[in-house]
Coordinates of C-alpha atoms in Angstrom, one line a residue:
M1 CA 111.2 -111.2 -75.9
D2 CA 114.4 -112.3 -77.7
T3 CA 112.8 -115.5 -78.7
T4 CA 109.8 -113.7 -80.2
N5 CA 112.1 -111.4 -82.2
Q6 CA 114.1 -114.3 -83.4
K7 CA 110.9 -116.0 -84.7
A8 CA 109.7 -112.8 -86.4
Q9 CA 113.1 -112.3 -88.1
K10 CA 113.5 -115.9 -89.2
P11 CA 111.1 -115.8 -92.2
R12 CA 112.7 -112.6 -93.4
K13 CA 116.1 -114.2 -93.0
D14 CA 115.0 -117.3 -94.9
R15 CA 113.6 -115.2 -97.7
T16 CA 116.9 -113.3 -98.0
E17 CA 118.9 -116.5 -98.0
R18 CA 116.6 -118.0 -100.7
K19 CA 116.9 -114.9 -102.8
K20 CA 120.7 -115.0 -102.6
S21 CA 120.7 -118.7 -103.3
G22 CA 118.5 -118.1 -106.4
R23 CA 120.7 -115.3 -107.7
S24 CA 123.9 -117.4 -107.2
R25 CA 122.6 -120.1 -109.6
F26 CA 123.3 -117.8 -112.5
R27 CA 126.8 -116.8 -111.5
L28 CA 128.1 -120.4 -111.1
N29 CA 129.5 -122.1 -114.1
R30 CA 128.0 -119.7 -116.6
S31 CA 131.0 -118.3 -118.4
S32 CA 129.2 -118.5 -121.8
S33 CA 126.6 -115.9 -122.8
F34 CA 124.8 -118.8 -124.6
F35 CA 124.4 -120.7 -121.3
K36 CA 123.4 -117.6 -119.4
L37 CA 120.6 -116.9 -121.9
F38 CA 119.2 -120.4 -121.7
A39 CA 119.5 -120.4 -117.9
I40 CA 117.4 -117.2 -117.7
L41 CA 115.0 -117.9 -120.6
G42 CA 111.5 -118.6 -119.4
P43 CA 109.3 -115.8 -117.8
G44 CA 109.0 -113.6 -120.8
L45 CA 108.3 -116.5 -123.2
I46 CA 105.8 -118.1 -121.0
A47 CA 103.9 -114.9 -120.1
A48 CA 103.6 -113.8 -123.8
N49 CA 102.5 -117.2 -125.0
A50 CA 100.0 -117.6 -122.3
G51 CA 98.2 -114.6 -123.9
N52 CA 97.5 -116.8 -126.9
D53 CA 94.9 -118.7 -124.8
A54 CA 91.5 -120.2 -125.7
G55 CA 89.9 -116.8 -125.9
G56 CA 92.8 -115.4 -127.9
I57 CA 92.6 -118.3 -130.4
A58 CA 88.8 -117.7 -130.7
T59 CA 89.5 -114.0 -131.4
F60 CA 92.3 -114.7 -134.0
S61 CA 90.1 -117.3 -135.7
T62 CA 87.2 -115.0 -136.0
S63 CA 89.4 -112.2 -137.3
G64 CA 90.9 -114.4 -140.0
A65 CA 87.5 -116.0 -141.0
T66 CA 85.8 -112.6 -141.2
Y67 CA 88.5 -110.2 -142.5
Q68 CA 91.1 -112.7 -143.9
Y69 CA 94.5 -110.9 -143.5
D70 CA 93.3 -107.3 -143.1
L71 CA 93.8 -107.3 -139.3
L72 CA 97.4 -108.6 -139.2
W73 CA 98.6 -105.0 -138.7
A74 CA 96.7 -104.9 -135.4
L75 CA 98.9 -107.8 -134.2
V76 CA 102.0 -105.8 -135.0
V77 CA 100.7 -102.9 -132.9
A78 CA 99.7 -105.3 -130.1
G79 CA 103.1 -107.0 -130.1
F80 CA 104.9 -103.6 -129.8
C81 CA 102.7 -102.5 -126.9
L82 CA 103.1 -105.9 -125.2
A83 CA 106.9 -105.9 -125.5
I84 CA 107.1 -102.4 -123.9
V85 CA 104.9 -103.4 -120.9
Q86 CA 106.5 -106.8 -120.3
E87 CA 110.0 -105.3 -120.4
M88 CA 109.1 -102.7 -117.7
C89 CA 107.7 -105.4 -115.4
A90 CA 110.6 -107.7 -115.9
R91 CA 113.0 -104.9 -115.2
M92 CA 111.2 -104.1 -111.9
G93 CA 111.3 -107.7 -110.9
V94 CA 115.0 -107.9 -111.4
I95 CA 115.9 -104.6 -109.8
T96 CA 113.5 -104.7 -106.8
G97 CA 113.3 -108.5 -106.3
K98 CA 109.5 -108.0 -105.8
G99 CA 106.3 -108.7 -107.6
L100 CA 104.0 -106.1 -109.1
A101 CA 101.3 -106.4 -106.5
D102 CA 103.9 -106.1 -103.7
L103 CA 105.1 -102.8 -105.1
I104 CA 101.6 -101.5 -105.6
R105 CA 100.8 -102.1 -102.0
E106 CA 104.0 -100.5 -100.8
Q107 CA 103.7 -97.4 -102.9
F108 CA 99.9 -96.8 -103.2
G109 CA 98.4 -98.3 -100.1
V110 CA 96.2 -101.2 -99.1
R111 CA 92.9 -99.8 -100.4
W112 CA 94.0 -99.4 -104.0
T113 CA 95.6 -102.8 -103.7
A114 CA 92.4 -104.5 -102.4
V115 CA 90.4 -103.0 -105.3
A116 CA 92.9 -104.2 -107.8
M117 CA 93.2 -107.7 -106.3
L118 CA 89.4 -108.1 -106.2
A119 CA 89.1 -107.2 -109.8
L120 CA 92.1 -109.5 -110.7
L121 CA 90.5 -112.4 -108.8
V122 CA 87.1 -112.1 -110.5
A123 CA 88.5 -111.5 -114.0
N124 CA 91.1 -114.2 -113.8
T125 CA 88.5 -116.7 -112.5
G126 CA 86.4 -116.2 -115.5
V127 CA 89.4 -116.4 -117.9
T128 CA 90.7 -119.6 -116.2
I129 CA 87.3 -121.2 -116.7
S130 CA 87.5 -120.3 -120.4
E131 CA 90.9 -122.1 -120.6
F132 CA 89.4 -125.3 -119.3
L133 CA 86.6 -124.8 -121.8
G134 CA 89.4 -124.6 -124.4
I135 CA 90.8 -127.9 -123.2
A136 CA 87.3 -129.4 -123.6
A137 CA 86.9 -127.9 -127.1
S138 CA 90.2 -129.5 -128.1
V139 CA 89.0 -132.9 -127.0
Q140 CA 85.9 -132.4 -129.0
V141 CA 88.1 -131.5 -132.0
F142 CA 90.1 -134.7 -131.7
A143 CA 87.0 -136.8 -131.3
N144 CA 85.2 -134.9 -134.0
N145 CA 82.2 -135.0 -131.8
V146 CA 80.8 -132.2 -129.6
H147 CA 79.2 -134.7 -127.3
T148 CA 82.2 -136.9 -126.7
P149 CA 82.3 -138.3 -123.2
W150 CA 86.1 -138.0 -123.2
V151 CA 85.7 -134.4 -122.1
Y152 CA 84.7 -135.7 -118.7
V153 CA 87.9 -137.6 -118.5
V154 CA 90.5 -135.3 -120.0
V155 CA 89.4 -132.1 -118.3
P156 CA 89.7 -133.3 -114.7
V157 CA 92.8 -135.3 -115.5
S158 CA 94.4 -132.1 -117.0
G159 CA 93.4 -130.1 -113.9
L160 CA 94.9 -132.7 -111.6
A161 CA 98.1 -132.9 -113.6
L162 CA 98.5 -129.1 -113.5
W163 CA 97.8 -129.0 -109.8
W164 CA 100.3 -131.8 -109.1
M165 CA 103.0 -130.3 -111.3
V166 CA 102.9 -126.9 -109.5
T167 CA 102.2 -128.0 -105.9
K168 CA 104.8 -130.8 -106.0
G169 CA 107.5 -129.3 -108.1
S170 CA 110.3 -126.7 -107.9
Y171 CA 110.2 -123.4 -109.8
R172 CA 112.9 -124.6 -112.3
R173 CA 111.0 -127.9 -113.0
V174 CA 107.6 -126.1 -113.4
E175 CA 109.3 -123.5 -115.7
K176 CA 110.7 -126.2 -117.9
I177 CA 107.3 -127.9 -118.3
F178 CA 105.7 -124.5 -119.2
L179 CA 108.4 -124.0 -121.8
F180 CA 107.7 -127.5 -123.2
M181 CA 103.9 -126.6 -123.3
S182 CA 104.8 -123.5 -125.4
L183 CA 106.0 -125.9 -128.1
G184 CA 102.4 -126.8 -128.8
F185 CA 102.0 -123.4 -130.4
L186 CA 104.3 -124.5 -133.2
A187 CA 101.4 -126.7 -134.5
Y188 CA 99.9 -123.6 -136.0
V189 CA 102.8 -123.1 -138.3
P190 CA 102.3 -126.2 -140.5
A191 CA 98.5 -125.7 -140.1
A192 CA 99.0 -122.3 -141.8
F193 CA 101.0 -123.8 -144.7
A194 CA 98.5 -126.6 -145.1
S195 CA 95.7 -124.1 -145.6
N196 CA 97.6 -122.8 -148.7
P197 CA 97.4 -119.0 -148.1
N198 CA 98.5 -116.4 -150.7
W199 CA 101.7 -115.3 -149.0
G200 CA 102.0 -112.2 -151.3
T201 CA 98.6 -111.0 -150.0
V202 CA 99.7 -111.8 -146.4
A203 CA 102.9 -109.6 -146.8
H204 CA 100.9 -106.8 -148.4
S205 CA 98.4 -106.8 -145.6
V206 CA 101.1 -106.4 -143.0
V207 CA 103.2 -103.7 -144.8
L208 CA 100.3 -101.8 -146.5
P209 CA 97.2 -102.7 -144.5
H210 CA 93.7 -101.8 -145.6
I211 CA 92.1 -100.1 -142.6
S212 CA 88.3 -99.8 -142.7
G213 CA 86.2 -97.3 -140.7
N214 CA 83.5 -99.9 -140.3
N215 CA 82.4 -100.4 -136.6
A216 CA 82.6 -104.1 -136.7
Y217 CA 86.1 -103.9 -138.2
L218 CA 87.3 -101.5 -135.6
L219 CA 85.8 -103.6 -132.8
A220 CA 87.7 -106.7 -134.2
A221 CA 90.9 -104.7 -134.2
V222 CA 90.3 -103.6 -130.6
A223 CA 89.6 -107.2 -129.6
L224 CA 92.9 -108.4 -131.2
V225 CA 94.9 -105.8 -129.2
G226 CA 92.9 -106.4 -126.0
T227 CA 93.3 -110.1 -126.0
T228 CA 97.1 -109.8 -126.5
I229 CA 97.7 -107.5 -123.5
S230 CA 96.2 -109.0 -120.3
P231 CA 96.8 -107.9 -116.7
Y232 CA 97.6 -111.4 -115.5
M233 CA 100.6 -111.6 -117.9
Q234 CA 102.2 -108.6 -116.2
F235 CA 101.7 -110.0 -112.7
F236 CA 103.1 -113.3 -113.8
V237 CA 106.3 -112.1 -115.6
Q238 CA 107.3 -109.8 -112.8
S239 CA 106.7 -112.4 -110.0
S240 CA 108.5 -115.1 -112.0
V241 CA 111.5 -112.9 -112.6
A242 CA 111.6 -112.0 -108.9
D243 CA 111.1 -115.6 -107.8
K244 CA 113.8 -116.8 -110.2
G245 CA 116.4 -114.4 -108.7
I246 CA 117.9 -112.9 -111.8
P247 CA 120.7 -110.5 -110.9
A248 CA 120.8 -107.0 -112.4
N249 CA 124.0 -107.4 -114.2
E250 CA 122.5 -110.2 -116.2
Y251 CA 119.2 -108.5 -117.0
V252 CA 120.1 -108.1 -120.7
Y253 CA 119.4 -111.9 -121.1
E254 CA 116.0 -111.5 -119.5
K255 CA 115.3 -108.6 -121.9
L256 CA 116.1 -110.9 -124.8
D257 CA 113.7 -113.4 -123.2
V258 CA 110.9 -110.8 -123.1
Y259 CA 111.4 -109.5 -126.6
S260 CA 111.9 -112.9 -128.2
G261 CA 108.9 -114.3 -126.3
T262 CA 106.7 -111.5 -127.6
I263 CA 107.9 -111.9 -131.1
F264 CA 107.2 -115.7 -131.0
A265 CA 103.7 -115.1 -129.5
V266 CA 102.7 -112.5 -132.1
L267 CA 104.0 -114.8 -134.9
I268 CA 101.9 -117.7 -133.6
A269 CA 98.8 -115.4 -133.4
G270 CA 99.6 -114.3 -137.0
F271 CA 99.7 -117.9 -138.2
V272 CA 96.3 -118.6 -136.6
V273 CA 94.9 -115.6 -138.5
I274 CA 96.5 -116.8 -141.7
T275 CA 95.3 -120.3 -141.2
T276 CA 91.6 -119.3 -140.7
G277 CA 91.9 -116.5 -143.2
A278 CA 93.0 -118.9 -146.0
A279 CA 90.7 -121.8 -145.2
L280 CA 87.5 -120.1 -143.8
Y281 CA 87.2 -116.6 -145.3
P282 CA 84.5 -115.2 -145.7
H283 CA 82.7 -117.3 -143.1
T284 CA 81.6 -116.4 -139.6
V285 CA 83.3 -118.3 -136.7
N286 CA 82.1 -118.0 -133.1
D287 CA 84.5 -120.3 -131.2
P288 CA 87.6 -122.4 -131.7
L289 CA 85.6 -125.6 -132.1
E290 CA 83.6 -124.2 -135.0
A291 CA 86.8 -123.0 -136.6
A292 CA 88.4 -126.4 -136.3
M293 CA 85.4 -128.2 -137.8
A294 CA 85.3 -125.8 -140.7
L295 CA 89.0 -126.4 -141.3
N296 CA 88.3 -130.1 -141.4
K297 CA 85.9 -129.5 -144.3
L298 CA 87.9 -126.9 -146.2
A299 CA 91.5 -127.7 -145.6
G300 CA 91.5 -131.4 -144.6
G301 CA 92.0 -133.4 -141.4
F302 CA 95.7 -132.5 -141.2
S303 CA 94.8 -128.9 -140.4
L304 CA 92.1 -130.0 -138.0
Y305 CA 94.4 -132.0 -135.8
L306 CA 97.2 -129.4 -135.9
F307 CA 94.7 -126.8 -134.8
G308 CA 93.4 -129.1 -132.0
I309 CA 97.0 -129.7 -130.8
G310 CA 97.7 -126.0 -130.7
L311 CA 94.4 -125.2 -128.9
F312 CA 95.1 -127.9 -126.3
G313 CA 98.6 -126.6 -125.6
A314 CA 97.5 -123.0 -125.5
S315 CA 94.6 -123.7 -123.1
L316 CA 96.8 -126.0 -120.9
L317 CA 99.5 -123.4 -120.6
A318 CA 97.1 -120.5 -119.8
A319 CA 95.1 -122.8 -117.4
A320 CA 98.3 -123.1 -115.3
V321 CA 99.6 -119.5 -115.7
L322 CA 96.4 -117.8 -114.8
P323 CA 95.8 -119.4 -111.4
L324 CA 99.5 -118.9 -110.7
S325 CA 99.5 -115.2 -111.5
T326 CA 96.4 -114.8 -109.4
A327 CA 98.0 -116.5 -106.4
Y328 CA 101.2 -114.6 -106.8
G329 CA 99.4 -111.2 -107.0
I330 CA 97.1 -111.7 -104.0
C331 CA 99.8 -113.1 -101.8
E332 CA 102.2 -110.4 -102.7
A333 CA 99.6 -107.7 -102.1
F334 CA 98.8 -108.8 -98.6
G335 CA 102.2 -110.2 -97.5
F336 CA 101.5 -113.9 -97.6
E337 CA 104.3 -116.4 -98.3
R338 CA 104.3 -117.5 -102.0
G339 CA 106.3 -119.4 -104.5
V340 CA 106.0 -122.5 -106.6
S341 CA 108.8 -124.2 -104.7
R342 CA 106.9 -123.8 -101.3
S343 CA 104.7 -126.5 -99.9
F344 CA 101.1 -126.1 -98.6
S345 CA 102.5 -125.8 -95.1
E346 CA 105.0 -123.1 -96.1
A347 CA 102.6 -121.1 -98.3
P348 CA 99.0 -122.2 -97.5
V349 CA 97.2 -119.1 -99.0
F350 CA 99.2 -119.3 -102.2
Q351 CA 98.6 -123.0 -102.7
S352 CA 95.0 -122.7 -101.7
I353 CA 94.2 -119.9 -104.2
F354 CA 95.9 -121.9 -107.0
T355 CA 94.1 -125.1 -106.1
G356 CA 90.7 -123.4 -105.6
L357 CA 90.8 -121.8 -109.0
I358 CA 91.6 -125.1 -110.8
I359 CA 88.8 -127.0 -108.9
I360 CA 86.2 -124.3 -109.6
S361 CA 87.1 -124.1 -113.3
V362 CA 87.1 -127.9 -113.7
L363 CA 83.7 -128.2 -112.0
I364 CA 82.1 -125.5 -114.0
T365 CA 83.5 -126.8 -117.3
M366 CA 82.0 -130.2 -116.5
I367 CA 78.4 -128.8 -116.4
P368 CA 76.7 -130.0 -119.6
N369 CA 75.3 -127.4 -122.0
L370 CA 76.3 -124.5 -119.7
P371 CA 75.3 -121.1 -121.2
I372 CA 78.5 -119.5 -120.1
I373 CA 79.5 -117.4 -123.1
Q374 CA 77.7 -114.3 -122.0
V375 CA 79.3 -114.4 -118.5
L376 CA 82.7 -114.8 -120.0
V377 CA 82.2 -111.8 -122.3
I378 CA 81.4 -109.7 -119.2
L379 CA 84.4 -111.0 -117.3
Q380 CA 86.7 -110.5 -120.2
S381 CA 85.5 -106.9 -120.5
L382 CA 86.3 -106.4 -116.8
N383 CA 89.8 -107.9 -117.5
A384 CA 90.3 -105.4 -120.3
A385 CA 89.1 -102.5 -118.2
M386 CA 92.0 -103.2 -115.8
V387 CA 94.7 -102.8 -118.4
P388 CA 94.9 -99.0 -118.6
I389 CA 94.8 -98.6 -114.8
L390 CA 97.5 -101.3 -114.4
L391 CA 99.7 -99.7 -117.0
I392 CA 99.6 -96.4 -115.2
F393 CA 100.7 -98.1 -112.0
I394 CA 103.5 -99.8 -113.9
I395 CA 104.9 -96.6 -115.4
L396 CA 104.7 -94.7 -112.1
L397 CA 106.5 -97.5 -110.4
V398 CA 109.2 -98.0 -113.0
N399 CA 110.0 -94.2 -112.9
N400 CA 110.3 -94.2 -109.1
R401 CA 114.0 -93.5 -108.7
R402 CA 114.0 -94.6 -105.1
L403 CA 112.9 -98.1 -106.2
M404 CA 114.7 -98.4 -109.5
G405 CA 117.8 -96.1 -109.1
R406 CA 119.5 -95.6 -112.5
H407 CA 117.2 -98.2 -114.1
V408 CA 114.2 -95.8 -114.4
N409 CA 112.8 -95.2 -117.9
G410 CA 114.6 -92.7 -120.1
L411 CA 112.8 -89.9 -121.9
V412 CA 112.3 -91.8 -125.2
F413 CA 111.1 -94.9 -123.4
N414 CA 108.7 -92.8 -121.3
I415 CA 107.2 -91.2 -124.4
I416 CA 106.7 -94.6 -125.9
S417 CA 105.2 -96.0 -122.6
W418 CA 102.7 -93.2 -122.2
A419 CA 101.8 -93.4 -125.9
T420 CA 101.1 -97.1 -125.3
V421 CA 98.9 -96.2 -122.3
I422 CA 96.9 -93.6 -124.4
L423 CA 96.5 -96.1 -127.3
V424 CA 95.4 -99.0 -125.1
T425 CA 93.1 -96.8 -123.1
A426 CA 91.4 -95.5 -126.2
L427 CA 91.0 -99.0 -127.6
V428 CA 89.6 -100.4 -124.3
L429 CA 87.2 -97.4 -124.0
L430 CA 86.1 -98.0 -127.6
L431 CA 85.6 -101.7 -126.8
L432 CA 83.6 -101.2 -123.6
G433 CA 81.6 -98.3 -125.1
T434 CA 80.6 -100.5 -128.1
T435 CA 79.7 -103.4 -125.9
I436 CA 77.5 -101.3 -123.7
W437 CA 75.9 -99.6 -126.7
S438 CA 75.2 -102.9 -128.3
A439 CA 73.6 -104.2 -125.0
I440 CA 71.4 -101.1 -124.8
A441 CA 70.4 -101.3 -128.4
G442 CA 69.7 -105.0 -128.2
G443 CA 67.6 -104.5 -125.1

């Protein structure tokens, strides 16, 4: 009997010791605020930038090519909403030391958790596939050939590299690589300048936007907001913060990480809109590859390769973050061991989910001429439908004084949070309603 109890208590003791060990990292030799910030920097920046994935780049490119700079205001709204949501999740990760799925299971029961995790798994699988399609598209951009055989080399090698990096590395090493991948987004900055935009018009569109009541325009605005706030980002940032072991008295640095990461991500998205708006407007663009090819004709090869580098970096980062957030969420929800620093033998379910999603995505991407766009649209709609429900869970949890103590939302922050829920819910309902109506009318 004693031996059995000791075995049962050992994993809990190990987790406690690991958590204490992780938290102690930031208390040792960190007398400078500058060093503390760079020690904690990571989860917020990575999560926000992962939202600028292949689907996001396609949405931003289409918006710029169709409406030029008229939708830049929507990015400002999306960035504000994203910063609010990410901050609440990061705060819960620091105070509770638990991931979002873990808290949902504890507070709302297994049934709600099972439904949420099933939807998360299906939606994230579809979006992960789109990220590897983005990697394939970037290869086609560099080769300037949609039929280049290099796709069948680069895609599986990228999948293998991501798998090896996560399964064989520690959290700190993986986080540094993710941060390095985020630098790929900087390629969109010179690409924007190379396309020679009218910066006065850009500034005017942000400060005094021209908002149209046209259905297509409103749908494009909804898509911009919807692609910026994704459920997997919230699961990832909270799990990463909890896994990293950031202490409550140093949360201010994580808050800076969240806010600066959101600002950086929104600026990059803005540069994509500006690039395509300057070079392609008023043309119709259906995917990132088409946008890059058009840039090659209208703005020169320099913009083409910068756009391709940005697309590759964006897709590669999201292709790693999406399977990770899925594995974190499911394992937290059902009590399985999880963590980047754990091996297959220590966290078999976690590593199997991560590995399985990468293998499935690579295999599907390798199918020649696969008509997958319609399927991805449906899966992305399911992903968007999860957002309002997830936001309600987040606000209820962050206001639970038993969990958060004095770190619950204040009155002003709650007003902003619920306003964000109402806004995002209205946008998602508009998006889904328009999609369903278009399908019925088209049928």
